[in-house]
Coordinates of C-alpha atoms in Angstrom, one line a residue:
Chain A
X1 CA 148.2 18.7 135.4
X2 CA 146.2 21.9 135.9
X3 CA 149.2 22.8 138.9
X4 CA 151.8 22.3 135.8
X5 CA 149.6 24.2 133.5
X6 CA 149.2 27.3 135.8
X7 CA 152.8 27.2 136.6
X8 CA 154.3 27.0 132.5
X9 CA 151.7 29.9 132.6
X10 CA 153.1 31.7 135.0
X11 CA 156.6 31.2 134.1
X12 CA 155.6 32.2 130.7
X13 CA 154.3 35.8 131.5
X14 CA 156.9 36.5 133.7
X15 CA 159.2 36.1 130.8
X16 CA 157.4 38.4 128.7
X17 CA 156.8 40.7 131.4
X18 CA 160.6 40.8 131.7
X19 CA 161.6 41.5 127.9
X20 CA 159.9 44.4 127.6
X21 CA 161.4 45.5 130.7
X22 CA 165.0 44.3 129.4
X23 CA 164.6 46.3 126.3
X24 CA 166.8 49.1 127.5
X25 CA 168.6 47.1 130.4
X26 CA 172.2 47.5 130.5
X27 CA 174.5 45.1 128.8
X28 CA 177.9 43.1 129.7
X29 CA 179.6 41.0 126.9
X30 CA 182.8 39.5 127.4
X31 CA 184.4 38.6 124.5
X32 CA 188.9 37.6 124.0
X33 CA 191.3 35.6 122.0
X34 CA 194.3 33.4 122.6
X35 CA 197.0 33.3 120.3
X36 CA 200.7 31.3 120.6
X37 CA 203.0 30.9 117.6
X38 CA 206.1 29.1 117.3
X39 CA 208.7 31.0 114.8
X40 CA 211.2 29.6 112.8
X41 CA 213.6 32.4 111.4
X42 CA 216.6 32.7 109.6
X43 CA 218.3 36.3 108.5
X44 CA 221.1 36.6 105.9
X45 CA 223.1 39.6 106.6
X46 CA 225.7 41.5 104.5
X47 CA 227.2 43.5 106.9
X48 CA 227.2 47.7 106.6
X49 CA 230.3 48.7 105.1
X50 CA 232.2 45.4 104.9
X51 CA 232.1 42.0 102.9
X52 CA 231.0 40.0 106.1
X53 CA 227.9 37.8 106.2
X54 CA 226.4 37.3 109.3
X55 CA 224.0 34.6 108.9
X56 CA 221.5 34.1 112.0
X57 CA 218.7 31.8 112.8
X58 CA 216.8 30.7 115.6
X59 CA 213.4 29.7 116.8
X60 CA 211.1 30.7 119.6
X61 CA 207.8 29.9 120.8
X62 CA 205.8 33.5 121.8
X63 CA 202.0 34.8 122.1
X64 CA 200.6 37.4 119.8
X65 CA 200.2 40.2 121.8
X66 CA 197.7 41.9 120.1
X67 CA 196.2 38.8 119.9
X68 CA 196.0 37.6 123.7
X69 CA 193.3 39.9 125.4
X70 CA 190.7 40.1 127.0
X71 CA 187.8 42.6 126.0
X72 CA 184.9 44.3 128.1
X73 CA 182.0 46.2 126.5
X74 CA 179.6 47.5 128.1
X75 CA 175.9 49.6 126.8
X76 CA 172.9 51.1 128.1
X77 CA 170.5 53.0 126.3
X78 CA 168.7 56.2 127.8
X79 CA 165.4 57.4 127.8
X80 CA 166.0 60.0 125.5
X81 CA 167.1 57.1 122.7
X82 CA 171.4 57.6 123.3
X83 CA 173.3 54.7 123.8
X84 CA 176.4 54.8 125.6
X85 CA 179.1 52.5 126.7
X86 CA 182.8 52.1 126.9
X87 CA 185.3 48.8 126.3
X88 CA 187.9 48.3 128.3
X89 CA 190.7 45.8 126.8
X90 CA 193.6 44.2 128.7
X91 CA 196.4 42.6 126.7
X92 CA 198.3 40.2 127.8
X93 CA 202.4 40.8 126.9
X94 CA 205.1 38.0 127.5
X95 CA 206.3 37.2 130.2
X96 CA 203.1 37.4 132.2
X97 CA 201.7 40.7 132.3
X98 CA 199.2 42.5 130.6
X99 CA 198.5 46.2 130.0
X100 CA 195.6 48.2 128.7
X101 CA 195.2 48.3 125.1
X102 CA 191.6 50.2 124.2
X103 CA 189.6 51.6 126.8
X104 CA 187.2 54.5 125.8
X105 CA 183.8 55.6 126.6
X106 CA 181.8 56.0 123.4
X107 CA 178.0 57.4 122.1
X108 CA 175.9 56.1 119.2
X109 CA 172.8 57.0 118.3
X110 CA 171.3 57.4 114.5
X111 CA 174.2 60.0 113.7
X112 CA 176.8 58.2 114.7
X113 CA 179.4 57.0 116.9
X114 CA 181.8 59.0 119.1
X115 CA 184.3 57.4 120.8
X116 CA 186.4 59.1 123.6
X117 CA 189.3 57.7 125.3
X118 CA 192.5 55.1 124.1
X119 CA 191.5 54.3 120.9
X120 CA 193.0 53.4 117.2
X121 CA 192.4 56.2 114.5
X122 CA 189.6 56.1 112.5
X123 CA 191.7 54.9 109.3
X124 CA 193.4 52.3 111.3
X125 CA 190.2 50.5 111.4
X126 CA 188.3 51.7 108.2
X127 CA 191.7 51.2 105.4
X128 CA 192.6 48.1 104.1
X129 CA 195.1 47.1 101.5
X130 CA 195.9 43.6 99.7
X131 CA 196.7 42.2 103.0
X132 CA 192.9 41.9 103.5
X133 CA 192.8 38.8 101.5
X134 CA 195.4 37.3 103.3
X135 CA 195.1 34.8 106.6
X136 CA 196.4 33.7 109.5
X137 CA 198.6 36.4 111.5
X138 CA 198.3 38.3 108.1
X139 CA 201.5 37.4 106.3
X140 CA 203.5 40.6 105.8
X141 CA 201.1 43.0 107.7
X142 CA 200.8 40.4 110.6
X143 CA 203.7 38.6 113.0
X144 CA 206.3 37.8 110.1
X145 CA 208.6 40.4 111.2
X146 CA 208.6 39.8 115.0
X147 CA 212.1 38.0 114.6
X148 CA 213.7 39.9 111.6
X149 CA 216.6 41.8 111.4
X150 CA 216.0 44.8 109.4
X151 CA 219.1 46.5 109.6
X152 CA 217.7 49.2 107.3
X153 CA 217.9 53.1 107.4
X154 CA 214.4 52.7 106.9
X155 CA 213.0 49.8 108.4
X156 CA 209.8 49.3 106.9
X157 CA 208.6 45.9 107.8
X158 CA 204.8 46.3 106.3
X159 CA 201.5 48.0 105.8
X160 CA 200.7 51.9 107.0
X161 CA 201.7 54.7 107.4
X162 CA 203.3 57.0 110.1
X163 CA 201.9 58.9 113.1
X164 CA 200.8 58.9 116.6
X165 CA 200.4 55.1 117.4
X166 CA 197.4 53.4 118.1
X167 CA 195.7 53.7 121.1
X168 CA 196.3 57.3 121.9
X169 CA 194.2 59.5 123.9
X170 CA 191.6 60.8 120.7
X171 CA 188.0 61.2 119.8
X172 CA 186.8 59.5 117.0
X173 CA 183.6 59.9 114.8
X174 CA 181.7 56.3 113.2
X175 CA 179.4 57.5 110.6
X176 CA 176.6 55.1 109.8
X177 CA 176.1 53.0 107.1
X178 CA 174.2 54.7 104.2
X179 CA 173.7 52.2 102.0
X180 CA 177.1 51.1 101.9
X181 CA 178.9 54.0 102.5
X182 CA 180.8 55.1 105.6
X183 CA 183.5 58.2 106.6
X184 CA 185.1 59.3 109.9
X185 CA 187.5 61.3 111.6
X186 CA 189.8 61.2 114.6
X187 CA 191.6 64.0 116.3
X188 CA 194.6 63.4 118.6
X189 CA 195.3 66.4 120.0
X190 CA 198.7 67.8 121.4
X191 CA 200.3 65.4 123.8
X192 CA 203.1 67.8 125.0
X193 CA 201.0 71.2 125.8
X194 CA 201.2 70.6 129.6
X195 CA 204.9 69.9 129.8
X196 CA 207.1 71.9 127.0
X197 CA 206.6 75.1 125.3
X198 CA 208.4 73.3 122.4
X199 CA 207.5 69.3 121.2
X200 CA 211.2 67.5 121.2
X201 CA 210.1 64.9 118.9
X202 CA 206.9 63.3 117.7
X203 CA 203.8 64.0 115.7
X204 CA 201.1 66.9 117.7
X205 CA 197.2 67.5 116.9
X206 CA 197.2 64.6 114.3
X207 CA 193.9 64.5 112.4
X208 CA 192.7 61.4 110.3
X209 CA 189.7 61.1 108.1
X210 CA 188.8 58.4 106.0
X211 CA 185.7 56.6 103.8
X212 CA 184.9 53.3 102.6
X213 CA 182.3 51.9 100.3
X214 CA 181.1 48.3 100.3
X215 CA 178.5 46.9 97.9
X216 CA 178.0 43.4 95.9
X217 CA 176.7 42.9 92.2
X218 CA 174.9 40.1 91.4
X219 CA 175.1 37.5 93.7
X220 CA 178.7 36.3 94.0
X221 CA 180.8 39.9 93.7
X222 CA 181.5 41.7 96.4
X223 CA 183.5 45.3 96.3
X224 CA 185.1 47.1 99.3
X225 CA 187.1 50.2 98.9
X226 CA 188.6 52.7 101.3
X227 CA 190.6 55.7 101.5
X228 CA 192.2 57.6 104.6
X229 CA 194.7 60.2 105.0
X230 CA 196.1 62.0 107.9
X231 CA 198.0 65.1 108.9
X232 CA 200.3 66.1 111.9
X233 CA 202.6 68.5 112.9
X234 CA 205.8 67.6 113.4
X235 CA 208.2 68.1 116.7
X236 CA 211.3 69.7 116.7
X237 CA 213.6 69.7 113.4
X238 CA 210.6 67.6 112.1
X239 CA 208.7 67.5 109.1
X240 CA 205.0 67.3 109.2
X241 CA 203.1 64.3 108.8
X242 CA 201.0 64.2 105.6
X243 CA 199.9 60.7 104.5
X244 CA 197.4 58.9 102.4
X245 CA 196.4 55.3 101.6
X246 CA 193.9 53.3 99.5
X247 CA 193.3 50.0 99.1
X248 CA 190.3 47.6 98.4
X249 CA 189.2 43.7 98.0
X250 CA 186.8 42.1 95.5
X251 CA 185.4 38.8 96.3
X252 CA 184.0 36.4 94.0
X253 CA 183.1 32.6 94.8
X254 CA 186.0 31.6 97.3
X255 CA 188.5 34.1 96.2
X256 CA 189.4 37.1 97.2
X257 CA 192.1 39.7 95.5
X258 CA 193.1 42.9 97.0
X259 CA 194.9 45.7 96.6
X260 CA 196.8 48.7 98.6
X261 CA 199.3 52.0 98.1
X262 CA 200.2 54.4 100.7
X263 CA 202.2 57.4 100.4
X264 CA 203.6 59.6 102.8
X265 CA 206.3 61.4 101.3
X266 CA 209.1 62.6 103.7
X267 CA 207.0 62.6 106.8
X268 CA 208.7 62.0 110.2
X269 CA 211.8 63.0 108.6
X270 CA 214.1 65.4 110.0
X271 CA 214.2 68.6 108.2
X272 CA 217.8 69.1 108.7
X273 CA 221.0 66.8 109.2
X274 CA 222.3 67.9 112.7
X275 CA 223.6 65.2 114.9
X276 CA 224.9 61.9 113.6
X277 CA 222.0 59.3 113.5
X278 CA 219.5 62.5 111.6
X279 CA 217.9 61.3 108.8
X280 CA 216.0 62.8 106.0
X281 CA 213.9 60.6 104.1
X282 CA 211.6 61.6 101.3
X283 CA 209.7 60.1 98.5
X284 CA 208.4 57.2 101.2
X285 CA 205.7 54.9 99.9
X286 CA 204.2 51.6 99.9
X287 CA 202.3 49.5 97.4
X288 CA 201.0 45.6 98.4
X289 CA 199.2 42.5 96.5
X290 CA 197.2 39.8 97.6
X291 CA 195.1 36.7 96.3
X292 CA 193.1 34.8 98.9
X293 CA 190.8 31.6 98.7
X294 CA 188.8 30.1 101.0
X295 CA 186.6 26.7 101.1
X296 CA 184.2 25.6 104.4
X297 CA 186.7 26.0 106.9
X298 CA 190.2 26.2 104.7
X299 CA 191.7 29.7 103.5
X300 CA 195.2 30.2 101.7
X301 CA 196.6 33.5 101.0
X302 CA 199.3 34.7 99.1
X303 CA 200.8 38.0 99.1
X304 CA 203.7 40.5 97.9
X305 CA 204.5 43.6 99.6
X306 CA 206.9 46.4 98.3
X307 CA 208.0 49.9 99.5
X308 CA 210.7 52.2 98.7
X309 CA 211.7 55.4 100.4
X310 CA 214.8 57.7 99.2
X311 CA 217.2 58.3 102.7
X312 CA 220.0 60.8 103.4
X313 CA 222.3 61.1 106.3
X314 CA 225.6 62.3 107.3
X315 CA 227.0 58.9 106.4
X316 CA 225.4 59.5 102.7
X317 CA 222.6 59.2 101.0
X318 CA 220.9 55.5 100.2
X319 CA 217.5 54.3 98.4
X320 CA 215.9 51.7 100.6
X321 CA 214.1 48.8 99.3
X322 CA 211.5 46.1 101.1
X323 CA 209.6 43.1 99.3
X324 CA 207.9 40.5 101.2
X325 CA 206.7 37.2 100.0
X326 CA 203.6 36.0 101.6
X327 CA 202.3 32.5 101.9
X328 CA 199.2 32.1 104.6
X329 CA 197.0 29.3 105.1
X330 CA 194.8 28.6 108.3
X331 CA 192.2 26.2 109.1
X332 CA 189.0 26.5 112.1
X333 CA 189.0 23.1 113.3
X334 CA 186.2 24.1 115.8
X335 CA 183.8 26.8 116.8
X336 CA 186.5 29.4 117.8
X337 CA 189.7 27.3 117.8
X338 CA 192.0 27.7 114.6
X339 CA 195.6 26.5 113.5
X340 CA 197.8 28.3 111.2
X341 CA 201.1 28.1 109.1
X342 CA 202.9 31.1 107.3
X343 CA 205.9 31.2 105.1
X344 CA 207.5 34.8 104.9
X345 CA 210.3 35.7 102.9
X346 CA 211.7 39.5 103.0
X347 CA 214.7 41.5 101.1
X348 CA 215.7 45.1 103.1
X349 CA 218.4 46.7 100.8
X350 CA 219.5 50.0 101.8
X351 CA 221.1 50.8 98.1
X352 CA 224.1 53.2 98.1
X353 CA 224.5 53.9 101.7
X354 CA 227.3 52.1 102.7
X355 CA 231.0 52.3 100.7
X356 CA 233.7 50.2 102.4
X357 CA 237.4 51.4 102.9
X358 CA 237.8 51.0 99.3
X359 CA 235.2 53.2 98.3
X360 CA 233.2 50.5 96.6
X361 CA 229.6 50.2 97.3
X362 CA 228.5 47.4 99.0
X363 CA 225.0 48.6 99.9
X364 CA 223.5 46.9 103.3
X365 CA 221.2 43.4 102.7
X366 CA 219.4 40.9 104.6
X367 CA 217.3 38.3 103.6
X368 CA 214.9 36.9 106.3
X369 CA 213.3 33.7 105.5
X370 CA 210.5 32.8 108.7
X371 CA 207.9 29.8 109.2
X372 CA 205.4 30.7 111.7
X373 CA 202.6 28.2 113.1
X374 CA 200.2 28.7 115.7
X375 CA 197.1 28.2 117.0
X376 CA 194.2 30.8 118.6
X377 CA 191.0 30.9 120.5
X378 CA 188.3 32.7 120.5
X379 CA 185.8 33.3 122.9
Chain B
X1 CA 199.6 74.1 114.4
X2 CA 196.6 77.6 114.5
X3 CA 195.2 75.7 111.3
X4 CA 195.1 71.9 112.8
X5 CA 193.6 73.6 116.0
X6 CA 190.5 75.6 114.1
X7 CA 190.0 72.5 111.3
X8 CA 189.9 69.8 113.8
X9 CA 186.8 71.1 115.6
X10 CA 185.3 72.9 112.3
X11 CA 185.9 69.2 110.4
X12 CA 184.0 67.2 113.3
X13 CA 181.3 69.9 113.6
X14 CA 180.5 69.1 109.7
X15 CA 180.8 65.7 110.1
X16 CA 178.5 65.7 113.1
X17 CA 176.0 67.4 110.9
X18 CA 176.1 65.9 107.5
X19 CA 175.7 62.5 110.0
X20 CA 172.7 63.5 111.6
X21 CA 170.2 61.5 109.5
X22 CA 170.1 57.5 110.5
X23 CA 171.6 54.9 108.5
X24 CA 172.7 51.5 110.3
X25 CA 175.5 50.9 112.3
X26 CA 178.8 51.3 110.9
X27 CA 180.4 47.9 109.9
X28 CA 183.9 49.5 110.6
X29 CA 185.8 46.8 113.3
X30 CA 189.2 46.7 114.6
X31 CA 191.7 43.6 113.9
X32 CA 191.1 41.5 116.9
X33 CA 187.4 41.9 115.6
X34 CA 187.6 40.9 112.3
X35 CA 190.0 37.9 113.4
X36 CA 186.8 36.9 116.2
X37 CA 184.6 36.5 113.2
X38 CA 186.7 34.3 111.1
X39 CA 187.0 31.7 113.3
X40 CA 183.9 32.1 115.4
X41 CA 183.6 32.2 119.6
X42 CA 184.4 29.3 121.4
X43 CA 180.7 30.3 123.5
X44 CA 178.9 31.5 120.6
X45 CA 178.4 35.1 119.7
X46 CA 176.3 36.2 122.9
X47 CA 177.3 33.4 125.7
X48 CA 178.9 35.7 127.8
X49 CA 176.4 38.5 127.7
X50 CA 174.8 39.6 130.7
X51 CA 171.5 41.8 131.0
X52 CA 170.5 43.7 127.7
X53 CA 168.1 41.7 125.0
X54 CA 171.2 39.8 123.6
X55 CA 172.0 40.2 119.8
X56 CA 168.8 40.0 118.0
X57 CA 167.1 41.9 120.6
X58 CA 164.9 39.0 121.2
X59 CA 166.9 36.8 124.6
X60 CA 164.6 37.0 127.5
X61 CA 167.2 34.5 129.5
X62 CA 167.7 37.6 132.0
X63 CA 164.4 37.0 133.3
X64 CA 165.4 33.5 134.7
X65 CA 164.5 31.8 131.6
X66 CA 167.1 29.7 130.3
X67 CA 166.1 30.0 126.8
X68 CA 164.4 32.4 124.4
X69 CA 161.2 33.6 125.9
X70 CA 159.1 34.6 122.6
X71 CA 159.5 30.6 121.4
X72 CA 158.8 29.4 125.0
X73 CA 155.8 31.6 125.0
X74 CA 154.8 30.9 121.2
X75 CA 155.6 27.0 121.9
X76 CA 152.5 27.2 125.0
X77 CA 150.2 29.0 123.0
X78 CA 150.7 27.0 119.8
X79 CA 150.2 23.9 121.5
X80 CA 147.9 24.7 124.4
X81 CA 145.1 22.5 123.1
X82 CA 147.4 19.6 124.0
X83 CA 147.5 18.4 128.3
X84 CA 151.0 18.9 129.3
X85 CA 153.1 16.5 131.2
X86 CA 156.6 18.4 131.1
X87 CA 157.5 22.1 130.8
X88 CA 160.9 22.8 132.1
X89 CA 161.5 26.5 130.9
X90 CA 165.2 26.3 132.3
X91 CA 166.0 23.7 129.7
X92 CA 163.5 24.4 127.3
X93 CA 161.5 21.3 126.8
X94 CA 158.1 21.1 126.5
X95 CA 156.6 17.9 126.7
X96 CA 152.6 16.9 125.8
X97 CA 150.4 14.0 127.2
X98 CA 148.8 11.9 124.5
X99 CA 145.7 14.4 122.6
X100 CA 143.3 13.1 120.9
X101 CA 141.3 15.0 118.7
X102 CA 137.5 15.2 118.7
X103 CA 136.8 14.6 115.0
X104 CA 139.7 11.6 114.9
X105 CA 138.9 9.3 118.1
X106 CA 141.0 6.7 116.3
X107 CA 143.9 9.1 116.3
X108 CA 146.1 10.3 118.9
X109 CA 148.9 13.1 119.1
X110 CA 152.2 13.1 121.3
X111 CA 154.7 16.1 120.6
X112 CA 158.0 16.8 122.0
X113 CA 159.2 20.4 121.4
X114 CA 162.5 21.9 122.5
X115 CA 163.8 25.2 122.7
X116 CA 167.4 25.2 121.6
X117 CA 168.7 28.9 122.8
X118 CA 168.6 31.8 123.9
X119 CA 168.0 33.9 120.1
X120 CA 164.8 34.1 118.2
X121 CA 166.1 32.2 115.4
X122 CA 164.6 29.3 113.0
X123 CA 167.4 26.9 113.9
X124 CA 166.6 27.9 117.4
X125 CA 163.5 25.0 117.7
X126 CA 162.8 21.2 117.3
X127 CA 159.7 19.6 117.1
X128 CA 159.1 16.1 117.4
X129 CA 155.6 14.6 116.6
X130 CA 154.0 11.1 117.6
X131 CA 150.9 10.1 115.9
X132 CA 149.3 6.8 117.3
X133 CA 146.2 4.8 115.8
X134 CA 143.6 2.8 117.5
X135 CA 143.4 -1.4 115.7
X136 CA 140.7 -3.1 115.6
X137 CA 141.3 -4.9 118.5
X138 CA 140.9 -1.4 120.8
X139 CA 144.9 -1.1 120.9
X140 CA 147.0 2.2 120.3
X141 CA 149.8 1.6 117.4
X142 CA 152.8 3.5 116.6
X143 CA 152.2 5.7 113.3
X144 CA 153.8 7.5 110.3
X145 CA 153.7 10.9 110.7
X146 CA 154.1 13.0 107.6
X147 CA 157.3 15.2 108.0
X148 CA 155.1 18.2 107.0
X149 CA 153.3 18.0 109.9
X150 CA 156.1 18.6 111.6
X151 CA 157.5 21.6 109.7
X152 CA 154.1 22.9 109.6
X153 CA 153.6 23.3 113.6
X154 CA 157.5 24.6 113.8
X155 CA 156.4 26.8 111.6
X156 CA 153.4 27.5 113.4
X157 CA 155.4 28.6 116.4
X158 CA 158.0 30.9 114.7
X159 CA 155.1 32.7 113.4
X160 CA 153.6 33.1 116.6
X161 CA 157.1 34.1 118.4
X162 CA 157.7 37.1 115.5
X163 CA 154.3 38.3 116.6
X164 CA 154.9 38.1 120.0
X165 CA 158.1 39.9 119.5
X166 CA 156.7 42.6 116.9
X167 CA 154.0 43.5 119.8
X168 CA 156.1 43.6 122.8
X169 CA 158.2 46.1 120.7
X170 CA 155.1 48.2 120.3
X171 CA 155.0 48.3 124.0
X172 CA 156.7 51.4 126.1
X173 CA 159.0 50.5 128.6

């Protein structure tokens, strides 16, 4: 007995000996996801310029890229109080590779965070829209599309606005949280310096900022609203990039309503109409609607999405219409396993573009109706 | 593209400064995050972490204890008057002999405690309490024991593992 004793006791202060000395240890988490979907899709077409309906459907069984990865953190605090790290994340794509997504080195301490590397923009992460109460893949801002034929002049499928995608090589500032409130920034700096004196295409030195506020009143409200907006240069015979978005959610008992709008006027665009194919577009934005509700481990979503943008071309000049119907629902059966159905139903109308033979407008429609279900992991 | 060049730094030199008093850590996450908490992690939140002190700063597992040394430490002194017959700090049992107390002869205690993980958390510990009295006839018989016993000497412990915690924080590295 006295042998156990002494030996719990020894066992025991070891252990404490060792958490203060762990304190500041370096750190390892692993953390990933697992996501397959079967689609079933079917796309309505009237054809450009012609009376013809192509009508199209299929189905196909795919993983969510973004979705399927694998994710390394890692930390260590110094002596002098600065924590540093770096994630490195590796996406898997079909077919049975994977590539890099994120992988940056970062720095937090009481002002802050820095990150420094491949990394999405500070509003990426910070702005939300109505799609926030949505579930599942995310209705319209999630997998819906991945099937759809668009066929639009402007083929805007969802959520966002313009610029240098996600992932580039920036440096991004995480405020903290005072009392609710949070900003940032990102600067992506000019990816073409080294290798042109002029940029052939594509956005240069893009700079986001954003801010969000979340808060609760009373016990069963909870607010969240955010802002962002970004600014680029354009390449050659392009206009600048100059964008903004809002968007917010209020909670209350199980359901959730949110909000979003997002201009960016006629960013990306080309300025002038040289070469067949140009196309200026202007008076681009985006508005989006969703109510969510969710009980133990059931949550439904249902969403619209509209956006409208006003195109020219050599062809002519159109008005181009999206609205997306949104009908989520997903359910945890376990710790980290969920399944998941969608309903998506979408309308791309380019208005005015297209004249037949004739001369009679016939304008450039499809309809895409797609049922998605799936299942995901998370470790 | 002179302007974007001169605002980019100028904009994250303010930032930088009108940041540098503390608030928490930003709540901001990335998609595949937010999607992660919905559903949960297959291993838990911290299962696959290795070194560090683990989320709530409290997992001593790295020192080859399997689960969280401030209620494996708290448990022993809470419960030292009692002889031990088990104390496995791999699985996180802790197993008493039969105690009886000076001023109850007729009485006798038995406890059972277990150590559920690797977090400094309430749900984290389970207690299981024996009570046996002595008959007339000299023999030891099974006993009620009032449930607030039990919460009582849980809570005990958890007391005992926040002060434990509180001082080894005090302590330098």
């Amino acid at each position: 007995m006295r042998k156990t004793l002494l030996a719990t006791s020894a066992i025991a202060g070891a252990s404490l000996f060792a958490t203060a000395a762990h304190a500041a240890s370096p750190e390892l988490s692993i953390t990933g996801s697992l996501e397959y979907q079967y689609h079933f899709f079917d796309v309505n077409t009237t054809d450009a310029g012609s009376d013809v309906q192509k009508n199209g459907n299929g189905h196909a069984l795919s993983a969510d890229n973004s979705s399927s990865e694998i994710q390394f953190d890692f930390s260590a605090t110094a002596d002098n109080g600065l924590t540093y790290g770096g994630r490195y994340d590796m996406r898997m794509i079909n077919g049975g590779s994977t590539t890099a997504d994120e992988a940056y080195i970062y720095f937090t301490g009481g002002w802050g965070r820095v990150h420094i590397g491949d990394d999405d923009t500070y509003s990426d992460n910070a702005v939300i829209g109505g799609y926030a109460a949505l579930t599942a893949t995310g209705g319209y801002d999630g997998d819906a599309t991945r099937y759809w034929d668009t066929n639009g002049l402007v083929s805007r499928t969802g959520p966002g606005t313009g610029g240098l995608a996600d992932d580039e090589s920036r440096i991004v500032y995480y405020s903290p949280n005072f009392s609710g409130f949070e900003f940032g920034a990102s600067f992506t700096p000019d990816d073409s310096e080294f290798t042109s004196t002029t940029n052939p295409g594509g956005y240069d030195n893009q700079v986001d900022v954003g801010v969000q506020w979340g808060g609760t009143f009373g016990d069963n409200v909870a607010v969240k609203l955010t802002a962002g907006a970004r600014y680029a240069e354009g390449g050659e015979n392009q206009e600048d990039l100059g964008a903004f978005e809002t968007g917010g959610t209020v909670g209350f008992g199980g359901f959730t309503v949110g909000a979003g709008f997002g201009w960016e006027g006629d960013s990306g665009s080309n300025e002038n109409l040289i070469d067949a194919g140009d196309a200026k577009i202007d008076d681009k934005y985006y508005m989006d609607f969703a109510v969510g509700y969710s009980a133990g481990p059931l949550a439904v979503g249902a969403g619209v999405f509209y956006s409208e943008a006003d195109g020219e071309t050599t062809a002519g000049s159109a008005t181009h219409e999206t609205i997306i119907y949104s009908l989520t629902s997903q359910y945890t059966l376990a710790e980290g396993l969920a399944a998941f159905a969608e309903l998506n139903y979408g309308e791309f109308d380019n208005d005015g573009l297209n004249t037949n033979s004739d001369g009679v407008d016939r304008g450039s429609k499809v309809d895409n109706t797609g049922i998605l279900v799936g299942t995901k992991i998370s470790f | 593209m002179l302007i974007a060049r001169i605002l980019a730094p100028a904009a994250f030199l303010s930032l930088f400064l009108a940041a540098c008093t503390s608030g928490t850590e930003s709540t901001i996450q990335d998609r595949e995050e937010r999607e992660r908490d919905e559903i949960g992690q297959l291993f838990g939140d911290d299962f696959l972490e290795f070194g560090g002190d683990g989320d709530g700063g409290a997992d001593t597992s790295g020192g080859g204890v399997a689960v969280n040394g401030f209620l494996w430490r708290a448990s022993l002194d809470t419960i030292s008057f009692f002889p031990l017959t088990q104390a496995d700090p791999f699985g996180g049992v802790i197993i008493t002999d039969w105690y009886t107390p000076p001023e109850t002869p007729n009485s006798r205690f038995k406890l059972n405690v277990f150590i559920l993980g690797r977090q400094l958390r309430a749900d984290g510990l389970r207690v299981s309490a024996f009570k046996q009295e002595r008959n007339a006839r000299g023999e030891w018989v099974d006993t009620p024991i009032a449930n607030d016993t039990v919460v009582s000497l849980e809570n005990a412990i958890l007391t005992r593992a926040r002060e434990i915690r509180i001082s080894s924080l005090a302590q330098p590295d």
